[in-house]
Coordinates of C-alpha atoms in Angstrom, one line a residue:
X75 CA -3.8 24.4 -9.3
X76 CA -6.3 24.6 -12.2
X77 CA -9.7 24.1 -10.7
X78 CA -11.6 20.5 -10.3
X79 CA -13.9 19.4 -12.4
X80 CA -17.8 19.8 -10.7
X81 CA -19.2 16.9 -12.8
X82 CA -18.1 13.5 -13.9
X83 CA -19.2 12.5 -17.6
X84 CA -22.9 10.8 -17.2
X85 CA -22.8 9.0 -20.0
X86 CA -20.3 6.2 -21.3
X87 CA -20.3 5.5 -24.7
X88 CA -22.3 2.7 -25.9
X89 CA -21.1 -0.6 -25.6
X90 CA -21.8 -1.9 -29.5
X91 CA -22.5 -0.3 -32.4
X92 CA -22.7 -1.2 -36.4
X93 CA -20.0 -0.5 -39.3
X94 CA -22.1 -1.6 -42.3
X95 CA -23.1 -5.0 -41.5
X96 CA -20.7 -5.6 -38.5
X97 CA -21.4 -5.3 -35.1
X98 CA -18.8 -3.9 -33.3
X99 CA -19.3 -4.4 -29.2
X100 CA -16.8 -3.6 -26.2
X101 CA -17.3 -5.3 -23.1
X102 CA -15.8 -7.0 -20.1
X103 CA -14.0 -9.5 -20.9
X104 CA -15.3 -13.5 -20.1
X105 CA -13.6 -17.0 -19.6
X106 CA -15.1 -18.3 -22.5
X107 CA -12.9 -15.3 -24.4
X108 CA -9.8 -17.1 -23.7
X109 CA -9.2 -18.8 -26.8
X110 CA -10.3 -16.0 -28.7
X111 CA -7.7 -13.7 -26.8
X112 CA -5.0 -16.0 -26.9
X113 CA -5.0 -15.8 -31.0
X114 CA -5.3 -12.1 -30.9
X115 CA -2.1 -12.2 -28.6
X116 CA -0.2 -14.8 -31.0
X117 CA -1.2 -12.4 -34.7
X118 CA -0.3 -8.9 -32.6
X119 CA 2.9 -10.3 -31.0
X120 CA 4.7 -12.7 -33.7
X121 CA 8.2 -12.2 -32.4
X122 CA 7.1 -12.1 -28.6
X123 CA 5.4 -15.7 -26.8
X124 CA 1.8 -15.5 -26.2
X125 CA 0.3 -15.8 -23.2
X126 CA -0.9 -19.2 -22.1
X127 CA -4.4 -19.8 -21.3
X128 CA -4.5 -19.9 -17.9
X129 CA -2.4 -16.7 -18.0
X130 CA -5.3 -14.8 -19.5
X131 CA -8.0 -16.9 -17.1
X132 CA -5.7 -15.5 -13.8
X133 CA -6.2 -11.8 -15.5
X134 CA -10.0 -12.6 -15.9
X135 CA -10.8 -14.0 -12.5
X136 CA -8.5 -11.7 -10.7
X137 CA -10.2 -8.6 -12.0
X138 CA -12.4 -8.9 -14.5
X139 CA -13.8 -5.4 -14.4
X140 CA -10.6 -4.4 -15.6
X141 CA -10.4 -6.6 -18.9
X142 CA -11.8 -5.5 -21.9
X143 CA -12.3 -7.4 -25.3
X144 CA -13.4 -6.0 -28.6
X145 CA -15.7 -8.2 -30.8
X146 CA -15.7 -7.8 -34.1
X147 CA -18.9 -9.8 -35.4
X148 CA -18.6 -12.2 -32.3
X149 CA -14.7 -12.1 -33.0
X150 CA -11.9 -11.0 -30.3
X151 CA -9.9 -8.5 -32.5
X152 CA -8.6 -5.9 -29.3
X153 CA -7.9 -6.8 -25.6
X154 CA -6.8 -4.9 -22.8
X155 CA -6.0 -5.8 -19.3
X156 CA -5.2 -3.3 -15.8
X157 CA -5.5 -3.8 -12.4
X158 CA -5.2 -1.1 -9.2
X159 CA -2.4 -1.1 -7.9
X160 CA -0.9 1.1 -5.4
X161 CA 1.2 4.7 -6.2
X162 CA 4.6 3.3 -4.8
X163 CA 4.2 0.3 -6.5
X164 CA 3.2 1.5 -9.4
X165 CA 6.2 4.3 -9.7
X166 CA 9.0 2.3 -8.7
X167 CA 11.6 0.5 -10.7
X168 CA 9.7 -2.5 -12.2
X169 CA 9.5 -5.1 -14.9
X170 CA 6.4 -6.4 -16.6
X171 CA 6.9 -9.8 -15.0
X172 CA 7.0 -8.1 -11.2
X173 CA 3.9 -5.9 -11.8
X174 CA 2.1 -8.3 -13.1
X175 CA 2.7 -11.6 -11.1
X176 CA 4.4 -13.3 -14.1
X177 CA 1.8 -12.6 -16.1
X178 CA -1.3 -13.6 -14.4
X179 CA -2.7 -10.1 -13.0
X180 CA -2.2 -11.6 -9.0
X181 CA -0.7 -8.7 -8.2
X182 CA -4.3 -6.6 -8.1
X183 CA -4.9 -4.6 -4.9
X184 CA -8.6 -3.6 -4.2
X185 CA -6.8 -1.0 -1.9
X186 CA -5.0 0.5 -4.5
X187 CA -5.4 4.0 -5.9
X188 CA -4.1 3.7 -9.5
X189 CA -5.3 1.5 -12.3
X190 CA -2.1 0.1 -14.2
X191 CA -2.2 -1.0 -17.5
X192 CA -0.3 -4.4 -18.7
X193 CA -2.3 -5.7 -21.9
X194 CA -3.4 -3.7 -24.7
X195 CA -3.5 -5.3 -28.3
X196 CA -5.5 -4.8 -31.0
X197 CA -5.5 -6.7 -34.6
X198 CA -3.3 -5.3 -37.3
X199 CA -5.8 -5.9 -39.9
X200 CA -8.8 -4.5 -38.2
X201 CA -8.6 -0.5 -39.3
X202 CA -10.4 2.9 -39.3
X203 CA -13.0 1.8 -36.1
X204 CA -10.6 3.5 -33.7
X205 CA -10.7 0.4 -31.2
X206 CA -7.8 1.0 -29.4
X207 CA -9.3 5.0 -28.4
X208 CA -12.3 2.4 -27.0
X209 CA -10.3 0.5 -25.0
X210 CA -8.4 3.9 -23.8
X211 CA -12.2 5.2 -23.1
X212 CA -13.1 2.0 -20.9
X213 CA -10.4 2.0 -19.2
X214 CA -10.6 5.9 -18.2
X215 CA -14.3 5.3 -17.4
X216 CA -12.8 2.8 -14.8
X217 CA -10.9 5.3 -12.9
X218 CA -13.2 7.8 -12.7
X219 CA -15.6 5.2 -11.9
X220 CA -13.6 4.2 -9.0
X221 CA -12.6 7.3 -8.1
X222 CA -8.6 6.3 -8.7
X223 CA -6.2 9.2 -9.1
X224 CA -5.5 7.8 -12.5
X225 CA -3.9 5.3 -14.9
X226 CA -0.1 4.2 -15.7
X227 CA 1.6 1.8 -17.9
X228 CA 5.1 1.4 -19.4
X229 CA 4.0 1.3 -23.4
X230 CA 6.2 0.0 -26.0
X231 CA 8.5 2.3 -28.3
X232 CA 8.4 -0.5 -31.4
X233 CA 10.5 1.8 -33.6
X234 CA 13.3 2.2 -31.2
X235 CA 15.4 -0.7 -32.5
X236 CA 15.4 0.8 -36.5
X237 CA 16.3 4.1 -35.1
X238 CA 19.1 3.3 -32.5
X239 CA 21.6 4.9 -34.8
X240 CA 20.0 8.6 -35.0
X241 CA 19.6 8.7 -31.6
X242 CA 21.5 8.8 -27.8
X243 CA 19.7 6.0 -26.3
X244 CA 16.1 5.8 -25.1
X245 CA 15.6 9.2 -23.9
X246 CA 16.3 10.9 -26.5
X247 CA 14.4 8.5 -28.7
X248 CA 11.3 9.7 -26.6
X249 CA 12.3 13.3 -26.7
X250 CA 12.6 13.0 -29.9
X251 CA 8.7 11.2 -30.6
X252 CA 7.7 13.9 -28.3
X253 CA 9.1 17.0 -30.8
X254 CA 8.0 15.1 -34.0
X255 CA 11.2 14.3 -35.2
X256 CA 10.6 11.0 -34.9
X257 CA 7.7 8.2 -35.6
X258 CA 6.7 5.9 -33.3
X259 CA 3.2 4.6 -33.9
X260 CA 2.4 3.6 -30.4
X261 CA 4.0 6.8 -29.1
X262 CA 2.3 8.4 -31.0
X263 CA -1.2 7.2 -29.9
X264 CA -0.1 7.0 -26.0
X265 CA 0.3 11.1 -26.5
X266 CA -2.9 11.3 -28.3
X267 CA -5.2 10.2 -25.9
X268 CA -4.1 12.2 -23.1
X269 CA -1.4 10.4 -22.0
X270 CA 2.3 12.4 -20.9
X271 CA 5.4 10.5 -20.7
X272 CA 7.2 10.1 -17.0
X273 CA 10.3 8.5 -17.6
X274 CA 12.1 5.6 -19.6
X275 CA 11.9 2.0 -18.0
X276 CA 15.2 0.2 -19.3
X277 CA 14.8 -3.7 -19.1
X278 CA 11.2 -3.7 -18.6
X279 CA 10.3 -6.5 -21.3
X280 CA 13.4 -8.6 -22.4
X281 CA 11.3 -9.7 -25.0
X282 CA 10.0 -7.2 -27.1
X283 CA 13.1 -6.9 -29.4
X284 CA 12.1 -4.1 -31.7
X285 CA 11.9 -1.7 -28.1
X286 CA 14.9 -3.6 -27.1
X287 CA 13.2 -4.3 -23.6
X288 CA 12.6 -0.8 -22.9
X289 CA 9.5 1.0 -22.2
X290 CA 8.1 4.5 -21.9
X291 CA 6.0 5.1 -18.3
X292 CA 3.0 6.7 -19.7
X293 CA 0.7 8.4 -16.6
X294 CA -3.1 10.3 -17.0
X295 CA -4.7 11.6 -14.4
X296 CA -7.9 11.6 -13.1
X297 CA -9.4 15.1 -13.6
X298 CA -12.0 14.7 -11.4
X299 CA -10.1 13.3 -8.2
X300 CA -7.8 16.1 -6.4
X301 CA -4.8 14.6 -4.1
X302 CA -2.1 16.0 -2.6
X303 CA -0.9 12.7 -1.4
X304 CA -1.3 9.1 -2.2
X305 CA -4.8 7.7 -0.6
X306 CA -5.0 3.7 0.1
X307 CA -8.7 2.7 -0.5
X308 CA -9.9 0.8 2.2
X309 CA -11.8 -2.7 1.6
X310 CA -15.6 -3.4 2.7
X311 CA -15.7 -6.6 4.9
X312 CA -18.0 -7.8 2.3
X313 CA -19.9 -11.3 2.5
X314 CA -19.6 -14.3 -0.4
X315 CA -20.9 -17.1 1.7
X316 CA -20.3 -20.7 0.3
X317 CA -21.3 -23.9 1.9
X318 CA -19.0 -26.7 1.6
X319 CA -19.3 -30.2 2.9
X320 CA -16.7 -32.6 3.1
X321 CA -17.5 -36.5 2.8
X322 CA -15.3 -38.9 5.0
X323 CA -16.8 -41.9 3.5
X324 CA -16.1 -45.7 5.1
X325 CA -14.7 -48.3 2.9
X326 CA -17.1 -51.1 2.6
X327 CA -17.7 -54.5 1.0
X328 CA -20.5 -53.9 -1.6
X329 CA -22.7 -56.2 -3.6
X330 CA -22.9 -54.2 -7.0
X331 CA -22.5 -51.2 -8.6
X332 CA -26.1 -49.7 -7.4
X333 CA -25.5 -50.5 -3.8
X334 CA -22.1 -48.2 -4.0
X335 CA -23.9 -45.3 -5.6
X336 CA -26.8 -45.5 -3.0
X337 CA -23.8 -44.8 -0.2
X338 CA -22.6 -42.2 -2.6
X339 CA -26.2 -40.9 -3.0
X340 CA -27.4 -40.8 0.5
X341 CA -24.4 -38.1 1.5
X342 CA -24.8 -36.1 -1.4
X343 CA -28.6 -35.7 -0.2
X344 CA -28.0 -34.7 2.9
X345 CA -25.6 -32.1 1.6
X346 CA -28.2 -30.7 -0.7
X347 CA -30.4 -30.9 2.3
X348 CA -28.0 -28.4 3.8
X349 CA -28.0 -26.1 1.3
X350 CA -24.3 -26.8 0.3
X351 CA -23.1 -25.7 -2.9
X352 CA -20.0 -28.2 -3.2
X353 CA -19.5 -31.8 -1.5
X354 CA -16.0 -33.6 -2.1
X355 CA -15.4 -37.1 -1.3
X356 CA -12.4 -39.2 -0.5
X357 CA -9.7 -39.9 -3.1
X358 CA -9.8 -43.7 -4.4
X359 CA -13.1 -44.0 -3.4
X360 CA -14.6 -46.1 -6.1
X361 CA -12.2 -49.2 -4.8
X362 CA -14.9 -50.2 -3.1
X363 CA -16.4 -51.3 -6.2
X364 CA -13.5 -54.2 -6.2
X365 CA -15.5 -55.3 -3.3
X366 CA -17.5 -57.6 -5.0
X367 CA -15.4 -59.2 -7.6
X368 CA -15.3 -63.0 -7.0
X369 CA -11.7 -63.4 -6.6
X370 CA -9.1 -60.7 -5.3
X371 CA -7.8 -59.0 -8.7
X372 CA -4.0 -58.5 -9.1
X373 CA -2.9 -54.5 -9.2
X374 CA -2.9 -54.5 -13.1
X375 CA -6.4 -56.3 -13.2
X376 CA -8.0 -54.6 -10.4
X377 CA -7.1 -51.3 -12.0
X378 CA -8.3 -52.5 -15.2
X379 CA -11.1 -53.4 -14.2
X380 CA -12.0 -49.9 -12.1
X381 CA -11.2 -47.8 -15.2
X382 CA -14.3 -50.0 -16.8
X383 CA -16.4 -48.0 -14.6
X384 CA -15.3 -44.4 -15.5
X385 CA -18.2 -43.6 -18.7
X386 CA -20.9 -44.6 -16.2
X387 CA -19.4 -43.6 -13.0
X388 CA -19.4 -39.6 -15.0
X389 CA -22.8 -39.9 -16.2
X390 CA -24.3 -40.6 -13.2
X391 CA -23.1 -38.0 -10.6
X392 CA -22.8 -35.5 -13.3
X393 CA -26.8 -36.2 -13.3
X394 CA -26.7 -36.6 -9.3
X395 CA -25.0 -33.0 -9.4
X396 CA -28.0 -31.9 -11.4
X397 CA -30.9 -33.4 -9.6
X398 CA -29.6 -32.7 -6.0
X399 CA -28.6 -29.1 -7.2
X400 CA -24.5 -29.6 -6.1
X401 CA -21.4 -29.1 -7.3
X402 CA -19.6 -32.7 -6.7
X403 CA -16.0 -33.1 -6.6
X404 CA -15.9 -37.0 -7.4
X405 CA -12.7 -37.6 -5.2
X406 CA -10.8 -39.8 -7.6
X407 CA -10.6 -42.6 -10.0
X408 CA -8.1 -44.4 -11.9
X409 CA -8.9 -43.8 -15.6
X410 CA -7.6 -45.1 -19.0
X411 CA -6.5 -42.5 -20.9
X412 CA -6.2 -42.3 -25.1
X413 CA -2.9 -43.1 -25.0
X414 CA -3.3 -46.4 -22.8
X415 CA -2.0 -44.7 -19.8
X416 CA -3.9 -45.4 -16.4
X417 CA -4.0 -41.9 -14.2
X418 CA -5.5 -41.1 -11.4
X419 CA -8.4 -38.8 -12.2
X420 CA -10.6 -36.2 -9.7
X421 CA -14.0 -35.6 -11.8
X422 CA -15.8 -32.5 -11.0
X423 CA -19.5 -32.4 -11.9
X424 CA -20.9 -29.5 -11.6
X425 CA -24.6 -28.4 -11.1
X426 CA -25.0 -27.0 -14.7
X427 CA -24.5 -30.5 -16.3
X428 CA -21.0 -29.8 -17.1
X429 CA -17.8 -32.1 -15.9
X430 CA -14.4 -31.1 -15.7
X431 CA -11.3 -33.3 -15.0
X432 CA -8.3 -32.7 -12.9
X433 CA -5.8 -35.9 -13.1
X434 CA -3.0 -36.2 -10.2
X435 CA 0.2 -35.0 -11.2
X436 CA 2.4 -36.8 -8.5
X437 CA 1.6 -40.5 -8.3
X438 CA 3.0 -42.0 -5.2
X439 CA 5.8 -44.2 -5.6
X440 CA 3.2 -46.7 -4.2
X441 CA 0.7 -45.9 -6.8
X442 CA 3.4 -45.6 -9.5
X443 CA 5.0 -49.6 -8.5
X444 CA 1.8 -51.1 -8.1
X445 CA -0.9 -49.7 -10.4
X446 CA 1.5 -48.1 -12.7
X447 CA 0.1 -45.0 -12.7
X448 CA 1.2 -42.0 -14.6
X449 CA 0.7 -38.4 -13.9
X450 CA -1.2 -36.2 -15.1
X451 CA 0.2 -32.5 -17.4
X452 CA -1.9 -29.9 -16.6
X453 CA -3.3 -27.8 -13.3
X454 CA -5.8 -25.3 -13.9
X455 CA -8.8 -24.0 -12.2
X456 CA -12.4 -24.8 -12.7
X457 CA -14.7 -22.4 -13.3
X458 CA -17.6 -22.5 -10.8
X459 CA -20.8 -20.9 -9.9
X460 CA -19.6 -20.2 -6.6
X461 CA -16.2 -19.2 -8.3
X462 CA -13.2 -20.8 -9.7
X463 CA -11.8 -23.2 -8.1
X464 CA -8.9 -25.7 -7.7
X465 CA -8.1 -29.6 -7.0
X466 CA -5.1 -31.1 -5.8
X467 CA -5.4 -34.8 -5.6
X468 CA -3.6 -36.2 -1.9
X469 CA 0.0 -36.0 -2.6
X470 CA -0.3 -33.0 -5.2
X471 CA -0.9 -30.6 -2.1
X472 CA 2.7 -31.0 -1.4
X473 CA 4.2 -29.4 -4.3
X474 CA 3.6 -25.8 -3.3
X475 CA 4.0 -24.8 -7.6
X476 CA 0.8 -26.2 -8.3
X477 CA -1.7 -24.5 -5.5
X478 CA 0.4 -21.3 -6.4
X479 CA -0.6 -21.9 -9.9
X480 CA -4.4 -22.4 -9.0
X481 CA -3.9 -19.3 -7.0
X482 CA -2.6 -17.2 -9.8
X483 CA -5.5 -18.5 -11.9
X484 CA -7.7 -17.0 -9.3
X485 CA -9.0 -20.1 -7.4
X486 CA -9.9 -19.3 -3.8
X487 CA -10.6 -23.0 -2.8
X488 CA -8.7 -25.4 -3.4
X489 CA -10.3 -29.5 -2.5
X490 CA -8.0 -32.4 -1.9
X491 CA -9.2 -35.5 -1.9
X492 CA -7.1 -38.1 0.2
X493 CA -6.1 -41.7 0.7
X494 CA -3.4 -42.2 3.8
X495 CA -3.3 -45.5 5.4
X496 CA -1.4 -44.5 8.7
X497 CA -1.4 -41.0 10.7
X498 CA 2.1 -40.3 9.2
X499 CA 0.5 -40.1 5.9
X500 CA -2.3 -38.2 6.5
X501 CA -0.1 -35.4 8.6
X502 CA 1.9 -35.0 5.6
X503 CA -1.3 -34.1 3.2
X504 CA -2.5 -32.1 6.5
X505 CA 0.3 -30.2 7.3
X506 CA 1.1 -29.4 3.7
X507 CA -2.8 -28.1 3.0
X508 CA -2.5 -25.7 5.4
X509 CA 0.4 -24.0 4.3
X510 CA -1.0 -24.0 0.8
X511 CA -4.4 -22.5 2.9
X512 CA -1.6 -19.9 4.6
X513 CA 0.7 -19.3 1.4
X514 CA -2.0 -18.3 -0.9
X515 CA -4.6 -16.7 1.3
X516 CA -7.2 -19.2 0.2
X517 CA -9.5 -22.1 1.7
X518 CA -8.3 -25.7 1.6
X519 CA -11.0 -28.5 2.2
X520 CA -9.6 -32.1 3.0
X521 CA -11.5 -35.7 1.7
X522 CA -10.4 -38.9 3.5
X523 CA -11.4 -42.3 3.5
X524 CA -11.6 -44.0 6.9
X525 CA -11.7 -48.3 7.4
X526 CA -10.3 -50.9 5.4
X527 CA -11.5 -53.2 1.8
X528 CA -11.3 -57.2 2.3
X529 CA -10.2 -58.8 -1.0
X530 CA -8.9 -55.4 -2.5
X531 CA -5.0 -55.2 -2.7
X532 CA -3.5 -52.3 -1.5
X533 CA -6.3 -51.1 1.0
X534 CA -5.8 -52.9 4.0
X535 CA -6.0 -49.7 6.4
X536 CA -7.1 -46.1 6.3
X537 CA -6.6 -43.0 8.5
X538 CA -8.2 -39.8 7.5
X539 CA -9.8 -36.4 9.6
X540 CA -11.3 -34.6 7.1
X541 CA -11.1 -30.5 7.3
X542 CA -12.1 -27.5 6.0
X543 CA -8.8 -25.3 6.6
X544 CA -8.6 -21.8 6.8
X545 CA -6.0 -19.2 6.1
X546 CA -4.4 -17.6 9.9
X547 CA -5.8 -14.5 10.2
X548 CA -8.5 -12.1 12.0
X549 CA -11.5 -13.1 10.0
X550 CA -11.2 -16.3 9.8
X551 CA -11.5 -19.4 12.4
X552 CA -8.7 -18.6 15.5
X553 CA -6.6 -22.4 14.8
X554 CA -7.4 -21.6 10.8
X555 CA -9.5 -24.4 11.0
X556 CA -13.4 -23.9 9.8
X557 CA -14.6 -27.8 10.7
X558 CA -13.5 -31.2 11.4
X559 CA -14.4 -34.4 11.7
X560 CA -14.1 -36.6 14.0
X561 CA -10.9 -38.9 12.7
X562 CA -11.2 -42.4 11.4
X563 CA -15.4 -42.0 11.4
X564 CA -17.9 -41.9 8.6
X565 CA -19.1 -38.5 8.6
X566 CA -20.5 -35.4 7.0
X567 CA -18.7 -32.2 7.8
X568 CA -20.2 -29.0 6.9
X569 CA -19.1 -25.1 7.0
X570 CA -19.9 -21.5 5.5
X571 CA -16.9 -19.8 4.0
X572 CA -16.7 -15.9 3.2
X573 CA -14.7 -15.6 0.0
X574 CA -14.8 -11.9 0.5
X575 CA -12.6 -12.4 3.6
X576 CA -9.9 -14.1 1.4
X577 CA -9.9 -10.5 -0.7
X578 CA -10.2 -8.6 2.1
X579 CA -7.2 -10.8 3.7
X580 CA -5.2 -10.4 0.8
X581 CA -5.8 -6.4 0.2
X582 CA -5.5 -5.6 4.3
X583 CA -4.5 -8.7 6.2
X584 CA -1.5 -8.9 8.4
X585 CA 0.8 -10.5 5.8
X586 CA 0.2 -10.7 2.2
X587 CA 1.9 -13.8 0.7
X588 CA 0.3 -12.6 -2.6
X589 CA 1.4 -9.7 -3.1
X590 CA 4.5 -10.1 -1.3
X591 CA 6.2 -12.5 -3.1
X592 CA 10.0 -11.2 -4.8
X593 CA 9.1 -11.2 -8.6
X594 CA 12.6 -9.5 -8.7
X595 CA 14.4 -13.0 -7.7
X596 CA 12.2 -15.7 -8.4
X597 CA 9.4 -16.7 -10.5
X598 CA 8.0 -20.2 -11.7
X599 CA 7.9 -20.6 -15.5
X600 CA 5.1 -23.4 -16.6
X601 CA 5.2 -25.3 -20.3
X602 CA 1.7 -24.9 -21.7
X603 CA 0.2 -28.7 -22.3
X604 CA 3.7 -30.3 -20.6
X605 CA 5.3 -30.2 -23.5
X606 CA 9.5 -29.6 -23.9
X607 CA 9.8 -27.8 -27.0
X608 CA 12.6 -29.8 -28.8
X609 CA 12.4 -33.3 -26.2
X610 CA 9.8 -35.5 -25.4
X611 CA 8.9 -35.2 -22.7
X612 CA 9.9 -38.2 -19.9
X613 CA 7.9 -40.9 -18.5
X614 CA 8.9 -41.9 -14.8
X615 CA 8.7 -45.3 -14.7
X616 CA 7.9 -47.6 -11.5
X617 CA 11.1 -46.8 -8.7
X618 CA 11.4 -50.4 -7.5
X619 CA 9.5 -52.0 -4.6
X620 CA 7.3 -49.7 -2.8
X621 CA 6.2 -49.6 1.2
X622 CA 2.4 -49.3 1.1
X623 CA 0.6 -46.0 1.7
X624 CA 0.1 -42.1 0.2
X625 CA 0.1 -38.9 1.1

């Protein structure tokens, strides 16, 4: 065996440099790249879909050391993503959709001892600053960084299709790239920079047309690691500590606006008092500002009449999240949308001024015959101080899809606010939040309102213990349960989380939902912005007379 390196290069090459008067910089790539990235995808790949936006945030917040971007004058114009993986995942009989958790990068292992390669694209029209080699370079200073035995990826043969005819299938195609027979441009460039070919992967992107879904597994090796057999990293039991409070809030006859924001105030200071970094509160919780309305409203005027409130109600616990320095997940409230829709809408104001929305996606058939509300289209995650995280308003948490989708987008806490009016209810949201807590190693914390609204239609009783829920394993709580509260009583309940046990848990725990799941058999395929190419896309009207009650 030739003999091992002693030293590893010192030096990376510099991050940016100038062509003229254009700045040229290579650097990790960053959530606010998405958009950029996503039009580099769309003018590299014409004839192949793009990747959807929260595609490209799952590869971000699932490892972003291992995405790159290349800014061209503050513009995306090369991308590449990897993640480690391990060697007999990485060598077996694979397509691009199993390695890469349908396309969202969930499939990275901390443990794993080889960086694999799934993105690289660089713009056609940007030439002679060799930014693909960069890419190649960062992602080689990334092994040997890490000390990985090397780097694999199944790399496109784009010429195959035109040249079918002069050659016996795939393999000899390659052979034939290899001797110079043939061109292949990304061939070509794979061999260039070090990399040798293992072995043709038929089927491995039913999309790329012009390979004809094949794909050439292209391997390097780490010169400076030496390993006679395959070596699974072991993961620090690291801490992340967040503080998260939960908020089951009594429903209560106020006499104005003011006097509902002081209750709202007086929890969210004694969270900050605390030291929390998030507080969520109950879904539907602004109905208490029906309390005071002279007369009891009628569903369609009572909703009305709430979704009045929703400019102010943002502006002043986006500023509350400011002052009291706290991430506030608003519970929920209904909202009137452009299209003179009402939904039901969870508004997350965060401590840096900025406010997201996350609307319900599943109104209750209660919700849906009395308020008429409509659901929302879109789940993603919510990018966070503390990390990205994930809402599911009540009766979302029992689609499994969606949390699966906030997990693949990286979210590792996931808050539901809640409104259930008997135990049944509230057992349903329970039950359901921790399997999404056990499905995708990842905290779920529950919201509920407790009491019962005088003059307010369709809030005559409420049942709710709030929780913090954890997945079932060895670091965490032994009933997967962080903290709850006592049920049906207005309280504050606080816990620390570890985020790092939720990698560690997902690298090295005793079952890996994750990275377990059967890409092979079944996969869920999402329409970006809910929309059917080709049909409008249906409204579910009202399903008749309702029973009362969520969850």
């Amino acid at each position: 065996m030739a003999k091992q390196p002693t030293k590893k290069r010192a030096i990376r090459r510099k991050s940016s440099e100038k062509f003229g008067q254009k700045r040229l910089e290579i650097r990790n790539a960053r959530i606010k790249d998405i958009r950029g990235i996503a039009d580099l995808v769309r003018r590299v790949y014409e004839d192949m879909p793009a990747y959807t936006h929260g595609e490209i945030r799952g590869q971000i917040n699932n490892f972003s050391e291992g995405c790159f971007v290349a800014l061209l004058d503050d513009r995306v114009v090369g991308y590449c993503a990897t993640m480690q993986v391990a060697e007999a995942l990485a060598f077996q009989d694979h397509d691009w959709d199993e390695i890469t958790g349908n396309g969202y990068g969930s499939r990275h292992d901390p443990t794993g001892d080889w960086l694999y390669g799934y993105e690289m694209c660089v713009d056609p029209k940007v030439r002679g600053v060799r930014i693909g080699r960069r890419l190649y370079e960062e992602r080689r200073a990334l092994a040997e960084d890490r000390d990985l035995t090397g780097i694999v990826f199944a790399g496109r043969m784009p010429n195959y299709r035109r040249s079918r005819r002069k050659v016996d299938g795939p393999q000899d195609y390659l052979e034939k790239v290899v001797e110079g027979k043939l061109h292949d441009p990304v061939l070509r460039f794979q061999l260039a920079n070090g990399f040798e070919p293992e072995r043709v992967m038929e089927g491995y992107l039913p999309e790329d047309k012009a390979s004809m879904a094949n794909a050439i597994m292209m391997v390097w090796r780490n010169p400076y690691v030496e390993r006679d057999q395959p070596v699974k990293k072991r993961l620090p039991r690291g801490v992340e500590a967040v503080r998260v409070a939960t908020c089951q809030l009594q429903a209560r006859q106020v006499a104005d606006y003011d006097e509902f924001m002081r209750h709202v105030t007086y929890f969210v200071d004694v969270a900050s008092d605390y030291e929390a970094d998030f507080i969520v509160f109950p879904e539907l919780f602004t109905l208490m500002l029906l309390s005071f309305e002279e007369k009891e409203l009628s569903p369609v005027e009572a909703i009305e009449r709430l979704s009045e409130y929703t400019p102010r109600l943002r502006n002043d616990i986006s500023e509350m999240a400011m002052r009291y320095n706290i991430n506030i997940i608003a519970g929920s409230h209904p909202t009137r949308m452009d299209d003179g829709d009402i939904h039901n809408v969870a508004y997350v104001c965060l401590r840096d001024g900025s406010v997201h929305a996350q609307e319900k996606i599943h109104p209750t058939p209660n919700e849906r015959y009395w308020w008429n509300i409509k659901g929302g289209d879109k789940v993603e995650v919510i990018q966070t101080d503390c990390g990205p995280i994930g809402v599911q308003i009540c009766y979302d948490s029992e689609f499994p899809e969606l949390s699966r989708r906030l997990a693949d987008e990286g979210a590792r806490i996931i808050f539901v606010p809640f409104c259930t009016d008997s135990r049944q209810g509230y057992l349903r949201v329970r039950y359901c939040s921790q399997a999404r807590a056990i499905e995708n190693q990842c905290f779920v914390v529950l919201s509920g309102n407790v009491g019962n609204l005088p003059n307010v239609g369709n809030m005559d009783i409420q049942y709710a213990q709030s929780c913090i829920l954890t997945p079932c394993d060895f670091p965490f709580a032994r009933d997967g349960i962080a903290a709850e509260a006592t049920e049906n009583v207005e309280t504050l309940t606080i816990s620390d989380i570890n985020l790092a046990d939720l990698q560690w848990a997902r690298a090295e725990g005793t079952v890996r939902n994750l990275a377990d799941r059967r890409f092979d058999l079944y996969r869920i395929e999402w329409d970006e912005d809910g929309k059917h190419p080709g049909k409008p896309r249906p409204r579910r009207e009202p399903l008749g007379p309702a029973h009362p009650g969520g969850g």
